[in-house]
Amino acid sequence: MKRQGPSLAYLEQVRQHMGRLPSIDPNTRSLLVCGYPNVGKSSFMNKVTRADVEVQPYAFTTKSLFVGHTDYKYLRWQVIDTPGILDRPLEERNTIEMQSITALAHLRAAVLYVMDISEQCGYTIKQQAALFQSIKPLFANKPVLIVANKTDVVALADLSAEDRALLDGVAAEAAKVSAGGFEGDKPGSNLIAMSTLTEEGVSVVKQIACDRLLASRVEIKLKSKRINEVGNRIHVAMPRIRDGTARPPIIPASVLAKKGLPPAAPRPTERDLQEAQGGAGVYNADLRKQYDLKDEAWRYDIMPEIADGHNVLDFVDPDIDARLEALEREEAAAAAEFEALDTGLADDHLSQAEWEDLHRIRDRKKRIVADNRRKRAAADNTPRIPRTLDAPRSRTAERMKAELGALGLDAAAAAAAAPRSRSRGRSLVRKRERAEGEGMEVDGAEGGEVKRLHSSKSRSMSRGRSMSLAAPGAKSGLKDSAQQNRGIKMADKAQIRMGRMARKGEGDRHIPDLKPKHLFSGKRPRGSTDRR
């Protein structure tokens, strides 16, 4: 590790240096500013972007690449400020200059070569032109603009003929190597004057550079092979004339007046028609003129045609009443035939007495259905009549025995079971009968009968527990009623504990709040607790 220490230290320095480098997107729209030191590159950067690059009156103030962003045509652009470059061989250039050379070589951007025509940077126009010739191979296939800065000190018109010829020569060379020029550009369109101090021409330089870059990117895409693949999937729809109706364009009257053309005839409105035909109260608006029909001649028909040239009257049958009467007679004959068929089948396998019983059952069923429909139709409007006064609804044992006997059924068992269903009202007679019955059961216990047990201390037993007198079922797991009553008593004892704890059941896990916070916190005045 000691032998590898210097190498690791160098890698750490490289890592830190790369971390200080700006984040440059090589695929986005970029403007690259280059030139001699102290010609105004950083000042232009501060004017067109929101970046704050240090500007000083000495050379090599910018020692690395700086990236700023600006907006043009609703697009985001990145502007890259490069360190100054000196006119010397590539081997003699230092690390700061190599950053600019690398950016010019590898970034697809619009190049702004800034020249100081006032020569306050310390380099003459001839030297700046020589630098352009030396780095010209790096500008291939890129839009190149020659920006003459510091025109507030020396204007282009004040330059000597020799210096102006050098500037025009550099602009001509830039036009040869650059890409993205517009058709019809003037010979000196690549030379733009600018002053970063007075901001004169700064926005023009930005606008022309961005337009040149956009045109260059579109031209590169059109020359690529991918445009053919995309073009095969593009379909340009051309409208066709659908009918012979003339549809002239609607041009406002103000536009026609400005162009000196005669105004079009105005279309009459409903108000104009109303005033021309008697005014309000006399004029009747024509609503049928807006009907959208297949044939405009149908608009004012007495009965508009609806389908296939026929209207409603074409579908009316004049013999509809006679046909309806014939159809009803046919249905009545079919119903009579079905009843006769049903009667014939019944006579084959039923005796005369069974046939009479069947008819009585059917008649009774019809009456019940009719009464039910009548009551349902009346709904809640039917008055409530006591059962004792409603003879048709009374269901007595005598009536049941008479009706079942008339049908040939034995109703003795049903009549014997009828007195068991009594009213649940309390009476002294019922209490005495129940007491005598309990006494008889206790006395009969010695004779072998089952003694009635109670699941509570009260003398009476609830209706739910009265079923314990019956023998347990085959699948209950209990051998006799005594064991069943014992289980009932055990369940009651287990429920006593739940009742003492105020539990609703075994699944009740509620823990009551014995000291609610709103009653036992804070200072309360006298008498505030008694109200709760």
Coordinates of N, CA and C in Angstrom, one line a residue, residues 174-320:
A174 N -15.3 31.7 -41.7 CA -16.3 31.2 -40.8 C -17.5 30.7 -41.6
A175 N -17.9 31.5 -42.7 CA -19.0 31.0 -43.5 C -18.8 29.8 -44.2
K176 N -17.5 29.5 -44.6 CA -17.1 28.3 -45.3 C -17.2 27.1 -44.4
V177 N -16.7 27.2 -43.2 CA -16.7 26.0 -42.3 C -17.9 25.8 -41.5
S178 N -18.8 26.8 -41.4 CA -19.9 26.7 -40.5 C -21.0 25.9 -41.2
A179 N -22.0 25.4 -40.4 CA -23.2 24.7 -40.9 C -24.4 25.4 -40.3
G180 N -25.5 25.3 -41.0 CA -26.7 25.9 -40.5 C -27.0 27.3 -40.9
G181 N -26.3 27.8 -42.0 CA -26.6 29.1 -42.6 C -27.9 29.1 -43.3
F182 N -28.5 30.3 -43.4 CA -29.8 30.5 -44.1 C -29.6 30.8 -45.5
E183 N -30.5 30.4 -46.3 CA -30.4 30.8 -47.7 C -30.6 32.3 -47.9
G184 N -29.8 32.9 -48.8 CA -29.9 34.3 -49.0 C -29.1 35.2 -48.0
D185 N -28.3 34.5 -47.2 CA -27.5 35.3 -46.2 C -26.5 36.2 -47.0
K186 N -26.3 37.4 -46.4 CA -25.3 38.3 -47.0 C -23.9 37.8 -46.8
P187 N -22.9 38.3 -47.5 CA -21.6 37.9 -47.3 C -21.0 38.2 -45.9
G188 N -21.4 39.3 -45.3 CA -20.9 39.7 -44.0 C -21.9 39.4 -42.9
S189 N -22.8 38.4 -43.1 CA -23.8 38.1 -42.1 C -23.2 37.4 -40.9
N190 N -22.0 36.7 -41.1 CA -21.4 36.0 -40.0 C -20.6 37.0 -39.0
L191 N -20.5 38.2 -39.4 CA -19.8 39.2 -38.6 C -20.8 40.1 -37.9
I192 N -20.9 40.1 -36.6 CA -21.9 40.9 -35.8 C -21.1 41.7 -34.8
A193 N -21.5 43.0 -34.7 CA -20.9 43.9 -33.7 C -21.7 43.9 -32.4
M194 N -21.0 44.0 -31.3 CA -21.6 43.9 -30.0 C -20.8 44.7 -29.0
S195 N -21.4 45.2 -28.0 CA -20.8 45.8 -26.8 C -21.4 45.3 -25.6
T196 N -20.6 44.6 -24.8 CA -21.1 44.0 -23.5 C -21.3 45.1 -22.4
L197 N -20.6 46.3 -22.6 CA -20.8 47.3 -21.6 C -22.1 48.1 -21.8
T198 N -22.4 48.4 -23.0 CA -23.7 49.1 -23.3 C -24.8 48.1 -23.6
E199 N -24.5 46.8 -23.7 CA -25.5 45.8 -24.1 C -26.1 46.0 -25.5
E200 N -25.3 46.7 -26.3 CA -25.8 47.0 -27.7 C -25.4 45.7 -28.6
G201 N -26.4 45.1 -29.2 CA -26.1 44.0 -30.1 C -26.1 42.6 -29.3
V202 N -26.2 42.6 -28.0 CA -26.1 41.3 -27.2 C -27.2 40.4 -27.6
S203 N -28.5 41.0 -27.6 CA -29.6 40.2 -27.9 C -29.6 39.7 -29.3
V204 N -29.1 40.5 -30.2 CA -29.0 40.1 -31.6 C -28.1 39.0 -31.8
V205 N -26.9 39.0 -31.1 CA -26.0 37.9 -31.2 C -26.6 36.6 -30.7
K206 N -27.3 36.7 -29.6 CA -28.0 35.5 -29.0 C -29.1 35.0 -30.0
Q207 N -29.9 35.9 -30.5 CA -30.9 35.4 -31.5 C -30.4 34.7 -32.7
I208 N -29.4 35.4 -33.3 CA -28.8 34.8 -34.6 C -28.1 33.5 -34.3
A209 N -27.4 33.4 -33.2 CA -26.7 32.1 -32.8 C -27.7 31.0 -32.6
C210 N -28.8 31.3 -31.9 CA -29.8 30.2 -31.6 C -30.5 29.8 -32.9
D211 N -30.8 30.7 -33.7 CA -31.5 30.4 -35.0 C -30.5 29.5 -35.9
R212 N -29.2 29.9 -35.9 CA -28.3 29.1 -36.7 C -28.2 27.7 -36.2
L213 N -28.1 27.6 -34.8 CA -28.0 26.2 -34.3 C -29.2 25.4 -34.5
L214 N -30.4 26.0 -34.4 CA -31.6 25.2 -34.7 C -31.7 24.8 -36.2
A215 N -31.3 25.6 -37.1 CA -31.3 25.2 -38.5 C -30.3 24.2 -38.7
S216 N -29.1 24.2 -38.1 CA -28.1 23.2 -38.2 C -28.6 21.9 -37.7
R217 N -29.2 21.8 -36.6 CA -29.7 20.6 -36.0 C -30.8 19.9 -36.9
V218 N -31.7 20.8 -37.5 CA -32.7 20.3 -38.4 C -32.0 19.7 -39.7
E219 N -31.0 20.4 -40.2 CA -30.3 20.0 -41.4 C -29.6 18.6 -41.2
I220 N -29.0 18.5 -40.0 CA -28.3 17.2 -39.7 C -29.3 16.1 -39.6
K221 N -30.5 16.3 -39.0 CA -31.5 15.3 -38.9 C -32.1 14.9 -40.3
L222 N -32.2 15.9 -41.2 CA -32.7 15.6 -42.5 C -31.7 14.8 -43.3
K223 N -30.4 15.0 -43.1 CA -29.4 14.2 -43.8 C -29.2 12.8 -43.3
S224 N -29.6 12.6 -42.1 CA -29.4 11.2 -41.5 C -30.3 10.2 -42.1
K225 N -30.0 8.9 -41.9 CA -30.8 7.8 -42.5 C -32.1 7.7 -41.7
R226 N -32.2 8.2 -40.5 CA -33.4 8.0 -39.7 C -34.6 8.7 -40.3
I227 N -34.3 9.8 -41.0 CA -35.5 10.6 -41.6 C -36.3 9.7 -42.6
N228 N -35.6 8.8 -43.3 CA -36.3 7.9 -44.2 C -37.2 6.9 -43.5
E229 N -36.7 6.4 -42.3 CA -37.5 5.5 -41.6 C -38.7 6.2 -41.0
V230 N -38.6 7.4 -40.5 CA -39.7 8.1 -40.0 C -40.6 8.6 -41.1
G231 N -40.1 9.0 -42.2 CA -40.9 9.4 -43.3 C -41.9 8.4 -43.9
N232 N -41.5 7.1 -43.7 CA -42.4 6.0 -44.2 C -43.6 5.9 -43.3
R233 N -43.5 6.4 -42.1 CA -44.6 6.2 -41.2 C -45.5 7.5 -41.1
I234 N -45.1 8.5 -41.8 CA -45.9 9.8 -41.8 C -46.9 9.8 -43.0
H235 N -48.1 10.1 -42.7 CA -49.1 10.2 -43.8 C -49.7 11.6 -43.7
V236 N -49.6 12.3 -44.9 CA -50.1 13.6 -45.0 C -51.4 13.6 -45.7
A237 N -52.5 13.9 -44.9 CA -53.8 13.9 -45.4 C -54.1 15.1 -46.2
M238 N -54.7 14.9 -47.4 CA -55.1 16.0 -48.3 C -56.6 16.1 -48.4
P239 N -57.2 17.2 -48.0 CA -58.7 17.2 -48.1 C -59.2 17.1 -49.5
R240 N -60.4 16.5 -49.7 CA -61.0 16.4 -51.0 C -62.4 17.1 -51.0
I241 N -62.8 17.5 -52.1 CA -64.1 18.2 -52.3 C -65.2 17.2 -52.1
R242 N -66.0 17.4 -51.1 CA -67.1 16.5 -50.8 C -68.4 16.7 -51.6
D243 N -68.6 18.0 -52.0 CA -69.8 18.3 -52.7 C -69.6 19.6 -53.5
G244 N -70.6 20.0 -54.2 CA -70.5 21.2 -55.0 C -70.9 22.5 -54.3
T245 N -71.1 22.4 -53.0 CA -71.5 23.6 -52.3 C -70.3 24.6 -52.1
A246 N -70.5 25.8 -52.4 CA -69.5 26.8 -52.3 C -69.4 27.3 -50.8
R247 N -68.2 27.2 -50.2 CA -68.0 27.6 -48.9 C -66.9 28.7 -48.9
P248 N -67.3 29.9 -49.2 CA -66.3 31.0 -49.2 C -65.8 31.4 -47.8
P249 N -64.6 31.9 -47.7 CA -64.1 32.3 -46.4 C -64.9 33.5 -45.8
I250 N -65.0 33.5 -44.5 CA -65.7 34.6 -43.8 C -64.7 35.6 -43.4
I251 N -64.7 36.8 -44.0 CA -63.7 37.8 -43.7 C -64.4 39.0 -42.9
P252 N -64.0 39.4 -41.8 CA -64.6 40.5 -41.1 C -64.7 41.8 -41.9
A253 N -65.6 42.6 -41.6 CA -65.8 43.8 -42.3 C -64.6 44.8 -42.1
S254 N -64.1 44.8 -40.9 CA -62.9 45.7 -40.6 C -61.7 45.3 -41.5
V255 N -61.5 44.0 -41.7 CA -60.4 43.6 -42.5 C -60.6 44.0 -44.0
L256 N -61.8 43.8 -44.5 CA -62.1 44.2 -45.8 C -62.0 45.7 -46.0
A257 N -62.3 46.5 -45.0 CA -62.2 48.0 -45.1 C -60.7 48.3 -45.2
K258 N -59.9 47.6 -44.4 CA -58.4 48.0 -44.4 C -57.8 47.6 -45.8
K259 N -58.3 46.5 -46.4 CA -57.8 46.1 -47.7 C -58.4 46.9 -48.8
G260 N -59.4 47.7 -48.6 CA -60.1 48.4 -49.7 C -61.0 47.6 -50.5
L261 N -61.5 46.5 -49.9 CA -62.5 45.6 -50.7 C -63.9 46.0 -50.3
P262 N -64.8 45.8 -51.2 CA -66.2 46.1 -50.8 C -66.8 45.1 -49.8
P263 N -67.5 45.6 -48.8 CA -68.0 44.7 -47.8 C -69.0 43.7 -48.3
A264 N -69.1 42.5 -47.7 CA -70.0 41.5 -48.2 C -71.4 41.8 -47.7
A265 N -72.4 41.4 -48.4 CA -73.8 41.6 -48.1 C -74.2 41.0 -46.8
P266 N -74.7 41.7 -45.8 CA -75.0 41.1 -44.5 C -76.2 40.1 -44.6
R267 N -76.1 39.1 -43.9 CA -77.2 38.1 -43.8 C -78.3 38.6 -42.9
P268 N -79.5 38.6 -43.4 CA -80.6 39.1 -42.5 C -80.8 38.2 -41.3
T269 N -81.0 38.9 -40.1 CA -81.2 38.2 -38.9 C -82.7 38.1 -38.6
E270 N -83.0 37.4 -37.6 CA -84.4 37.2 -37.2 C -85.1 38.5 -36.8
R271 N -84.3 39.4 -36.2 CA -84.9 40.7 -35.9 C -85.2 41.5 -37.1
D272 N -84.4 41.4 -38.2 CA -84.6 42.1 -39.4 C -85.9 41.5 -40.1
L273 N -86.0 40.2 -40.1 CA -87.2 39.6 -40.7 C -88.5 40.0 -39.9
Q274 N -88.3 40.1 -38.6 CA -89.5 40.4 -37.7 C -89.9 41.9 -38.1
E275 N -89.0 42.8 -38.2 CA -89.4 44.2 -38.5 C -90.0 44.3 -39.9
A276 N -89.5 43.5 -40.8 CA -90.0 43.6 -42.2 C -91.3 42.9 -42.4
Q277 N -91.8 42.1 -41.4 CA -93.0 41.3 -41.6 C -94.0 41.7 -40.5
G278 N -94.0 42.9 -40.0 CA -95.1 43.3 -39.1 C -94.7 43.6 -37.7
G279 N -93.5 43.2 -37.3 CA -93.0 43.5 -36.0 C -93.4 42.5 -35.0
A280 N -93.2 42.8 -33.7 CA -93.4 41.8 -32.6 C -94.9 41.6 -32.5
G281 N -95.4 40.4 -32.2 CA -96.8 40.1 -32.1 C -97.5 39.7 -33.3
V282 N -96.9 40.1 -34.5 CA -97.4 39.7 -35.8 C -96.6 38.7 -36.5
Y283 N -95.3 38.9 -36.4 CA -94.3 38.0 -37.0 C -94.3 36.6 -36.3
N284 N -94.4 35.6 -37.1 CA -94.3 34.2 -36.6 C -93.0 33.6 -37.1
A285 N -92.1 33.2 -36.2 CA -90.8 32.7 -36.6 C -90.9 31.4 -37.3
D286 N -90.2 31.2 -38.3 CA -90.2 29.9 -39.1 C -89.2 29.0 -38.5
L287 N -89.6 28.0 -37.8 CA -88.7 27.1 -37.1 C -88.3 25.9 -38.1
R288 N -89.1 25.7 -39.1 CA -88.8 24.5 -40.0 C -87.6 24.8 -40.9
K289 N -87.2 26.1 -41.1 CA -86.1 26.3 -42.0 C -84.8 25.8 -41.4
Q290 N -84.7 25.5 -40.2 CA -83.5 25.0 -39.6 C -83.5 23.5 -39.5
Y291 N -84.6 22.8 -40.0 CA -84.6 21.3 -40.0 C -83.5 20.8 -40.9
D292 N -82.8 19.8 -40.3 CA -81.7 19.1 -41.0 C -82.2 17.8 -41.6
L293 N -82.7 17.8 -42.8 CA -83.3 16.7 -43.4 C -82.5 16.3 -44.6
K294 N -82.7 15.0 -45.1 CA -82.0 14.6 -46.3 C -82.3 15.4 -47.5
D295 N -83.6 15.7 -47.6 CA -84.1 16.5 -48.8 C -84.7 17.8 -48.2
E296 N -84.2 19.0 -48.6 CA -84.7 20.2 -48.1 C -86.2 20.4 -48.5
A297 N -86.7 19.8 -49.5 CA -88.1 19.9 -49.9 C -89.0 19.3 -48.9
W298 N -88.5 18.5 -48.0 CA -89.4 17.8 -47.0 C -89.7 18.7 -45.9
R299 N -89.1 19.9 -45.8 CA -89.2 20.7 -44.6 C -90.7 21.1 -44.3
Y300 N -91.4 21.5 -45.4 CA -92.7 22.1 -45.2 C -93.8 21.1 -45.6
D301 N -93.5 19.8 -45.5 CA -94.5 18.7 -45.6 C -95.4 18.8 -44.4
I302 N -96.7 18.3 -44.7 CA -97.6 18.3 -43.5 C -97.1 17.2 -42.5
M303 N -96.7 16.1 -43.0 CA -96.1 15.1 -42.1 C -94.7 14.7 -42.7
P304 N -93.7 15.2 -42.1 CA -92.3 14.9 -42.6 C -92.1 13.4 -42.8
E305 N -91.4 13.0 -43.9 CA -91.1 11.6 -44.1 C -90.1 11.2 -43.1
I306 N -90.2 9.9 -42.7 CA -89.4 9.4 -41.6 C -88.4 8.3 -42.0
A307 N -88.8 7.4 -42.9 CA -88.0 6.3 -43.3 C -88.4 5.8 -44.7
D308 N -87.4 5.7 -45.6 CA -87.6 5.1 -46.9 C -88.8 5.7 -47.7
G309 N -89.0 7.0 -47.5 CA -90.0 7.7 -48.3 C -91.4 7.5 -47.7
H310 N -91.6 6.9 -46.5 CA -92.9 6.6 -45.9 C -93.0 7.5 -44.7
N311 N -94.3 7.9 -44.4 CA -94.6 8.6 -43.2 C -95.5 7.7 -42.3
V312 N -96.0 8.3 -41.2 CA -96.7 7.5 -40.2 C -98.0 7.0 -40.9
L313 N -98.7 7.8 -41.7 CA -100.0 7.4 -42.3 C -99.8 6.2 -43.2
D314 N -98.6 6.0 -43.7 CA -98.4 4.8 -44.6 C -98.4 3.5 -43.8
F315 N -98.2 3.6 -42.5 CA -98.1 2.4 -41.7 C -99.5 2.1 -41.0
V316 N -100.5 2.9 -41.2 CA -101.8 2.8 -40.5 C -102.6 1.8 -41.3
D317 N -103.2 0.7 -40.7 CA -104.0 -0.3 -41.3 C -105.5 0.1 -41.1
P318 N -106.3 0.3 -42.1 CA -107.7 0.7 -41.9 C -108.5 -0.4 -41.4
D319 N -108.1 -1.7 -41.5 CA -108.9 -2.8 -41.0 C -108.3 -3.3 -39.6
I320 N -107.7 -2.4 -38.9 CA -107.1 -2.8 -37.6 C -108.1 -3.3 -36.6

